[in-house]
C-alpha cells in the first residue's frame, strides 16, 4: 500500500472523545432535549453493539437503548466499509472508508450513540470466517475488541450476527460475532493484552446477547416455532412525545445517513419487538429489561448516591420554560462529580453534565479560524465568541490556546444575552502534525490498517490538537469547556456552513491520472497539478520513477503566489522496451524539503468536508495491448472510474447524459457500456432499454457490468434480450483459477490472445453477482469458483443479437481497470472489439 506520515499525539483522549461532532454546526439543545439529557444524567448503564461494517448496525435498537433506556451506547464497527461500492460517487477503497466513517458519525448524531472501530479494513466479501480472520490478523483485531470493551465498559454487549454461522453468511459478519464472543471474558483478564492496562482497566460485561430475528431462522414460521426461553424481548417502537417521533422514525433517519450504500429508510410506527438471544451471563428475570438486576444508578459509584438524589430533584423540578433554573443544582452535582475518584463514570458524567449546564444557560462559545487550513508555523487569526443567554451568574475568567500554551486572562462577566467577540492571532507550532485520517498515515497491508498509537485505536476520527479552553465561574464554581478550532462561512445558499480546520503541507502534488498504460515505446505526458497550501510557495518538482523509465525535463519550477493556486506541469515519460510495471511519484521541493502528498477533498452535504492526504503516486505499465475501435459510450451507474481508465488505452469515452441516449446517437459508437449497478440506480434506463437493444440488433455491442438482483428498475426478464437471471454468486478469491469454457471464442482471441496470465494481479475478487441462469443463446466464457464451492460459469456471457452482441459480465472490471491490471485491459479491449474482426 502507500507510505503515510506518522501521526504523533502525546496525550491519551478519554472515553467521551470516542464520539466527536467536530466541524458540524454546534449542537443546540431545545428544552425537551435538555430534559432528556437530565434524565440520562441519572442513568449509569452502558451497552456496546458489535458488527462488521457501517450499515450493519440495528439503528432501531441502538436508538431505543439511548433514547428510551438512556444507556451510554456505542456501536463498534470492526471495519470502515472500505471494500463496498459507492452509490453517490466514484470514491472506493480507503476514500470510501472515510465517507462511510463520516456517515456512521452522522447516524450517531441522530440517534445519540457513540462510534468505535477496529483496525480491520474491509477487503471485500468473504465467504468464511477462517479466511476473514487470517487476512485480518485475528489476534490484532481481537485485541481491538478487548480494547473497546475495556474502554467503553459495557454492562451489556449485543452482537448483530450469529457466531455459529460460519460459511452461511458474510465471513466478516460471523467473525465480528466470534470475536465479541471470545472477548467477553478476555477483557477482564489482566494477563490478556496487558499493554492496554497502561490506559484502561480490566472489565467484565454482565451479559452478551445475539440480536436475532426471523431472518436468521430462514422464515417467520421457523422463528415462531423456535425456543425463546433464553431470549429477551423488548418493544423498540416507543413513541417520544417530547420529540414528536417514534423510535422507529428516529432509527430510519439515522440509517438514512448511509447514503453511499443506498440505505435510505422509511420510519416505522407502532410496536417493534426486538429479540435478543442470551449467549453469556445471567438471564434477566424480567425478559423485557436487558439491564434487569444490573445496578444502573449512582449508587454503583462510591459516594455517588447523593449525586443521584440531586439529579432526581433537578428532573422533577425542571422548568421547560426556564431551563436555566436548574443550573444551581446542576453545578452542585457537577462539583460533587468532580470530587469523585477518577473512573469511567466520572469521566462520562462530567462531560455530560457540562453539556447540560451550557445548554440550560444558552451558553454559546466557539473559536473560528479565518481560513479552513494553515501550515505548521503559519499565523492564524481566530474569532472567538462567548454569550450567556440566561440570568445565571457567569464570568469568563480566561482562555487557553493549545497546543501553543498561550493564555488570555479576561475576568469578563457575561451579562444576559450580551454577545462578546474578540480576535486573537496565533502562530501554529512548526512541529504540529498534519491533520489526516489517522489510520491512513502509515503503510498498511491487506486486511489491517497500521495504527501504532494505542490511544488512537478505536477512535472514529483523528483528535484535533488546535483547541481553545474557555474557563468560567458559573454560580461561583469553576468549570472549563473545550472547543476545537473550526472554520465557518456564510454561504449564499446554505447559510452558516461549518468545516473542519486543517493543518496541511505547504504544497500538494496531484497526478491527473492514477494509471498510465504504454502500448508502445512512445512517451506519454504526465500531468502534475502542483497546489499551494500557503501563499508565496515556490520550488521545483520532479518525478520519482522505476529503473529504466526516463522523463523530460528532469525538473520543472513552480511559483504559486496565492494560497490554493494551482500550476499544472507536464513531464514526458518514456517507457522501457520490455513489458514491465511500476509506480511514479511526484516530489515537490520547497526550501530544501520534499513533499509527496496529494490532497483529496470529499464534499457531500450529509457529512463534513473531508481533507485526505495520500501519497501521490500512479501505476505505470508497458503492456502488450491491441484494440479495434476507438470510440465508446458509457452510461454511468452507481459510480466508477472505468471511463478514465479506458481513456488511458486511447479510447475516446463519452459519458452519456439522458438526452444523449437515442438510436441515431448510439450508432456512432463501437460499444455502449453500462456502469456498475446501472439497472439498480438509473431510473430512466427502463425507458431507454428498447433503444439500447435496438442499437445491438442493428450491429452494436452492448457491455453490461454487474447489477444486483434486487431493486432493479425494470423487470429482470427485460435486462437482456434473452433469459438472464442474476444470482448472488461470486468468486471472492482474486487468485482463483479461471478456466476457459470457450477457448476458441472471439473474445478470448481477438485482438488480444487471452491466457491465464491475464488474470495475474487482480485485486479484491474475480467478480460478483454472476448470473445463475441464462438462455442457450448466451455463451459462457469462463468458469471459476472459490475453494470448496461448485463451478461458477456466469462471470462473462456473450450472445449474438441481431447483427450485434450483448455482453453481460460480473467480472470486477470496475476494480481492475482503475488499479491498472494489464490483463483486465486486454480482455476488456476484446469485449469492445467483438464482431469487428470480420469487418476489417
XYZ file of N, CA, C and O in Angstrom, residues 634-721:
352
model
N -20.439 5.537 -22.501
C -20.525 4.996 -21.145
C -21.737 5.600 -20.461
O -21.900 6.828 -20.425
N -22.597 4.732 -19.948
C -23.758 5.179 -19.170
C -23.454 4.883 -17.713
O -23.374 3.727 -17.293
N -23.227 5.931 -16.932
C -22.788 5.771 -15.552
C -23.889 5.155 -14.703
O -25.067 5.506 -14.846
N -23.504 4.235 -13.825
C -24.447 3.632 -12.895
C -24.240 4.185 -11.507
O -24.435 5.368 -11.251
N -23.770 3.296 -10.601
C -23.585 3.718 -9.218
C -22.352 4.589 -9.038
O -22.175 5.195 -7.995
N -21.503 4.648 -10.028
C -20.289 5.456 -9.916
C -19.050 4.591 -9.937
O -18.878 3.715 -9.095
N -18.196 4.796 -10.933
C -16.937 4.072 -11.016
C -15.966 4.898 -11.850
O -16.312 5.961 -12.367
N -14.730 4.389 -11.984
C -13.697 5.112 -12.719
C -13.285 4.382 -13.992
O -12.186 4.577 -14.504
N -14.177 3.554 -14.503
C -13.877 2.825 -15.726
C -13.656 3.770 -16.914
O -12.734 3.561 -17.707
N -14.468 4.833 -17.098
C -14.217 5.716 -18.245
C -12.812 6.300 -18.258
O -12.146 6.318 -19.303
N -12.338 6.786 -17.100
C -10.996 7.347 -17.040
C -9.953 6.293 -17.383
O -8.961 6.574 -18.075
N -10.176 5.066 -16.905
C -9.217 4.003 -17.179
C -9.169 3.671 -18.662
O -8.091 3.485 -19.242
N -10.325 3.591 -19.317
C -10.351 3.254 -20.732
C -9.678 4.331 -21.578
O -9.061 4.035 -22.609
N -9.792 5.567 -21.149
C -9.129 6.641 -21.898
C -7.613 6.454 -21.909
O -6.933 6.927 -22.818
N -7.087 5.767 -20.892
C -5.650 5.534 -20.835
C -5.158 4.650 -21.977
O -3.993 4.667 -22.326
N -6.054 3.866 -22.538
C -5.661 2.978 -23.636
C -5.970 3.592 -24.996
O -5.889 2.916 -26.019
N -6.334 4.846 -25.011
C -6.533 5.537 -26.273
C -7.962 5.609 -26.752
O -8.236 6.184 -27.816
N -8.899 5.062 -25.980
C -10.305 5.170 -26.369
C -10.818 6.582 -26.105
O -10.457 7.226 -25.106
N -11.670 7.043 -26.986
C -12.485 8.213 -26.698
C -13.731 7.709 -25.986
O -14.469 6.884 -26.526
N -13.948 8.180 -24.765
C -15.070 7.696 -23.953
C -16.005 8.860 -23.683
O -15.623 9.847 -23.037
N -17.231 8.766 -24.177
C -18.257 9.775 -23.934
C -19.207 9.263 -22.865
O -19.838 8.212 -23.041
N -19.296 9.975 -21.768
C -20.256 9.623 -20.717
C -21.589 10.249 -21.099
O -21.712 11.483 -21.155
N -22.562 9.414 -21.374
C -23.824 9.897 -21.916
C -24.750 10.417 -20.826
O -24.861 9.847 -19.740
N -25.402 11.510 -21.152
C -26.497 12.009 -20.325
C -27.807 11.431 -20.864
O -27.855 10.824 -21.940
N -28.858 11.634 -20.118
C -30.162 11.074 -20.501
C -30.561 11.487 -21.916
O -31.035 10.672 -22.714
N -30.323 12.748 -22.251
C -30.738 13.255 -23.555
C -29.940 12.657 -24.702
O -30.345 12.734 -25.871
N -28.778 12.053 -24.400
C -27.909 11.515 -25.446
C -28.299 10.107 -25.871
O -27.775 9.597 -26.869
N -29.168 9.481 -25.105
C -29.463 8.071 -25.363
C -30.598 7.963 -26.377
O -31.787 7.898 -26.036
N -30.228 8.005 -27.640
C -31.166 7.775 -28.732
C -30.436 6.972 -29.794
O -29.198 6.974 -29.879
N -31.184 6.263 -30.618
C -30.602 5.291 -31.534
C -29.608 5.923 -32.492
O -28.521 5.379 -32.723
N -29.922 7.069 -33.046
C -29.029 7.687 -34.017
C -27.699 8.057 -33.376
O -26.638 7.914 -33.982
N -27.752 8.549 -32.145
C -26.509 8.903 -31.459
C -25.704 7.654 -31.094
O -24.475 7.632 -31.218
N -26.391 6.603 -30.656
C -25.696 5.397 -30.235
C -24.949 4.726 -31.381
O -23.911 4.088 -31.172
N -25.461 4.863 -32.595
C -24.879 4.158 -33.741
C -23.435 4.564 -34.038
O -22.701 3.816 -34.679
N -23.007 5.718 -33.537
C -21.649 6.177 -33.858
C -20.597 5.565 -32.936
O -19.401 5.811 -33.111
N -21.025 4.737 -31.985
C -20.085 4.178 -31.015
C -19.758 2.721 -31.337
O -20.628 1.944 -31.748
N -18.508 2.364 -31.087
C -18.085 0.969 -31.251
C -18.698 0.075 -30.180
O -18.864 -1.130 -30.403
N -18.993 0.634 -29.045
C -19.637 -0.120 -27.967
C -20.326 0.858 -27.041
O -19.896 2.012 -26.892
N -21.386 0.380 -26.411
C -22.066 1.131 -25.352
C -21.905 0.311 -24.079
O -22.275 -0.872 -24.041
N -21.335 0.927 -23.065
C -21.004 0.234 -21.816
C -21.864 0.795 -20.694
O -21.974 2.014 -20.535
N -22.465 -0.084 -19.924
C -23.243 0.329 -18.755
C -22.406 0.163 -17.509
O -21.806 -0.900 -17.277
N -22.334 1.216 -16.707
C -21.565 1.182 -15.466
C -22.177 0.245 -14.454
O -23.302 -0.259 -14.621
N -21.447 0.015 -13.374
C -21.903 -0.934 -12.357
C -23.245 -0.504 -11.767
O -23.516 0.669 -11.543
N -24.114 -1.480 -11.605
C -25.425 -1.317 -10.970
C -26.289 -0.275 -11.676
O -27.126 0.372 -11.052
N -26.090 -0.136 -12.971
C -26.890 0.845 -13.708
C -28.376 0.508 -13.631
O -29.227 1.398 -13.501
N -28.706 -0.782 -13.699
C -30.118 -1.183 -13.658
C -30.684 -1.149 -12.237
O -31.862 -1.405 -12.040
N -29.834 -0.833 -11.258
C -30.310 -0.624 -9.891
C -30.482 0.851 -9.561
O -31.247 1.194 -8.650
N -29.778 1.716 -10.282
C -29.684 3.110 -9.845
C -30.170 4.149 -10.854
O -30.460 5.276 -10.460
N -30.247 3.802 -12.134
C -30.617 4.796 -13.147
C -32.065 4.545 -13.572
O -32.351 3.703 -14.425
N -32.962 5.280 -12.968
C -34.393 5.055 -13.174
C -34.785 5.183 -14.638
O -35.639 4.432 -15.144
N -34.169 6.096 -15.348
C -34.572 6.363 -16.734
C -34.195 5.244 -17.698
O -34.677 5.211 -18.833
N -33.358 4.303 -17.260
C -32.966 3.217 -18.160
C -34.152 2.361 -18.598
O -34.124 1.750 -19.668
N -35.188 2.311 -17.784
C -36.333 1.499 -18.187
C -37.002 2.068 -19.434
O -37.656 1.332 -20.181
N -36.816 3.351 -19.676
C -37.359 3.952 -20.899
C -36.377 3.821 -22.064
O -36.768 3.801 -23.228
N -35.089 3.714 -21.746
C -34.066 3.648 -22.787
C -33.735 2.221 -23.217
O -33.075 2.031 -24.238
N -34.183 1.241 -22.454
C -33.803 -0.135 -22.764
C -34.168 -0.558 -24.195
O -33.339 -1.169 -24.875
N -35.353 -0.238 -24.683
C -35.663 -0.620 -26.077
C -34.690 0.004 -27.080
O -34.310 -0.646 -28.064
N -34.255 1.230 -26.835
C -33.315 1.880 -27.748
C -31.955 1.168 -27.702
O -31.298 0.979 -28.742
N -31.536 0.786 -26.503
C -30.260 0.106 -26.364
C -30.276 -1.243 -27.080
O -29.305 -1.618 -27.760
N -31.353 -1.972 -26.922
C -31.439 -3.275 -27.592
C -31.567 -3.116 -29.104
O -31.061 -3.945 -29.873
N -32.233 -2.063 -29.553
C -32.274 -1.787 -30.996
C -30.874 -1.496 -31.527
O -30.515 -1.920 -32.632
N -30.101 -0.767 -30.738
C -28.719 -0.476 -31.129
C -27.940 -1.782 -31.329
O -27.190 -1.941 -32.304
N -28.125 -2.730 -30.408
C -27.448 -4.021 -30.531
C -27.957 -4.762 -31.765
O -27.168 -5.282 -32.570
N -29.251 -4.796 -31.914
C -29.859 -5.540 -33.016
C -29.356 -5.040 -34.368
O -29.214 -5.806 -35.326
N -29.037 -3.763 -34.440
C -28.582 -3.185 -35.705
C -27.057 -3.181 -35.838
O -26.513 -2.484 -36.682
N -26.383 -3.958 -34.984
C -24.952 -4.147 -35.164
C -24.062 -3.607 -34.067
O -22.834 -3.693 -34.177
N -24.620 -3.058 -33.032
C -23.810 -2.502 -31.955
C -23.383 -3.550 -30.936
O -23.879 -4.676 -30.916
N -22.464 -3.155 -30.063
C -22.010 -4.010 -28.961
C -22.390 -3.333 -27.652
O -22.032 -2.169 -27.421
N -23.092 -4.061 -26.808
C -23.534 -3.538 -25.521
C -22.900 -4.383 -24.419
O -23.037 -5.606 -24.397
N -22.168 -3.710 -23.528
C -21.490 -4.391 -22.424
C -22.145 -3.937 -21.119
O -22.107 -2.751 -20.783
N -22.746 -4.875 -20.408
C -23.443 -4.568 -19.165
C -22.618 -5.122 -18.006
O -22.371 -6.325 -17.930
N -22.167 -4.244 -17.104
C -21.440 -4.674 -15.913
C -22.430 -5.010 -14.806
O -23.628 -4.754 -14.916
N -21.908 -5.534 -13.710
C -22.748 -6.225 -12.733
C -23.869 -5.353 -12.162
O -23.747 -4.142 -11.992
N -24.986 -6.031 -11.846
C -26.114 -5.460 -11.118
C -26.485 -6.432 -10.007
O -26.098 -7.596 -10.040
N -27.228 -5.960 -9.031
C -27.777 -6.878 -8.039
C -29.182 -7.262 -8.462
O -29.862 -6.504 -9.165
N -29.616 -8.432 -8.026
C -30.916 -8.941 -8.469
C -32.094 -8.265 -7.809
O -33.223 -8.395 -8.291
N -31.859 -7.550 -6.709
C -32.964 -6.869 -6.059
C -32.951 -5.386 -6.433
O -31.932 -4.837 -6.830
N -34.071 -4.750 -6.307
C -34.208 -3.306 -6.573
C -33.843 -2.957 -8.006
O -33.259 -1.900 -8.273
N -34.187 -3.821 -8.952
C -33.985 -3.494 -10.360
C -35.020 -2.483 -10.806
O -36.172 -2.503 -10.344
N -34.646 -1.612 -11.733
C -35.568 -0.553 -12.158
C -36.521 -1.029 -13.269
O -37.408 -0.279 -13.672
N -36.323 -2.250 -13.737
C -37.249 -2.842 -14.704
C -37.290 -4.336 -14.455
O -36.406 -4.888 -13.792
N -38.297 -5.033 -14.925
C -38.385 -6.468 -14.661
C -37.107 -7.193 -15.086
O -36.501 -6.877 -16.105
N -36.732 -8.199 -14.293
C -35.471 -8.898 -14.529
C -35.399 -9.491 -15.925
O -34.326 -9.513 -16.545
N -36.523 -9.942 -16.448
C -36.519 -10.586 -17.758
C -36.310 -9.596 -18.901
O -36.125 -9.992 -20.054
N -36.306 -8.290 -18.594
C -36.130 -7.291 -19.644
C -34.717 -6.713 -19.702
O -34.414 -5.893 -20.557
N -33.842 -7.148 -18.800
C -32.476 -6.624 -18.795
C -31.727 -7.039 -20.048
O -30.947 -6.269 -20.612
N -31.943 -8.260 -20.487
C -31.222 -8.803 -21.635
C -32.227 -9.242 -22.700
O -33.416 -9.433 -22.412
N -31.771 -9.420 -23.929
C -32.690 -9.867 -24.982
C -33.099 -11.325 -24.818
O -34.054 -11.775 -25.465
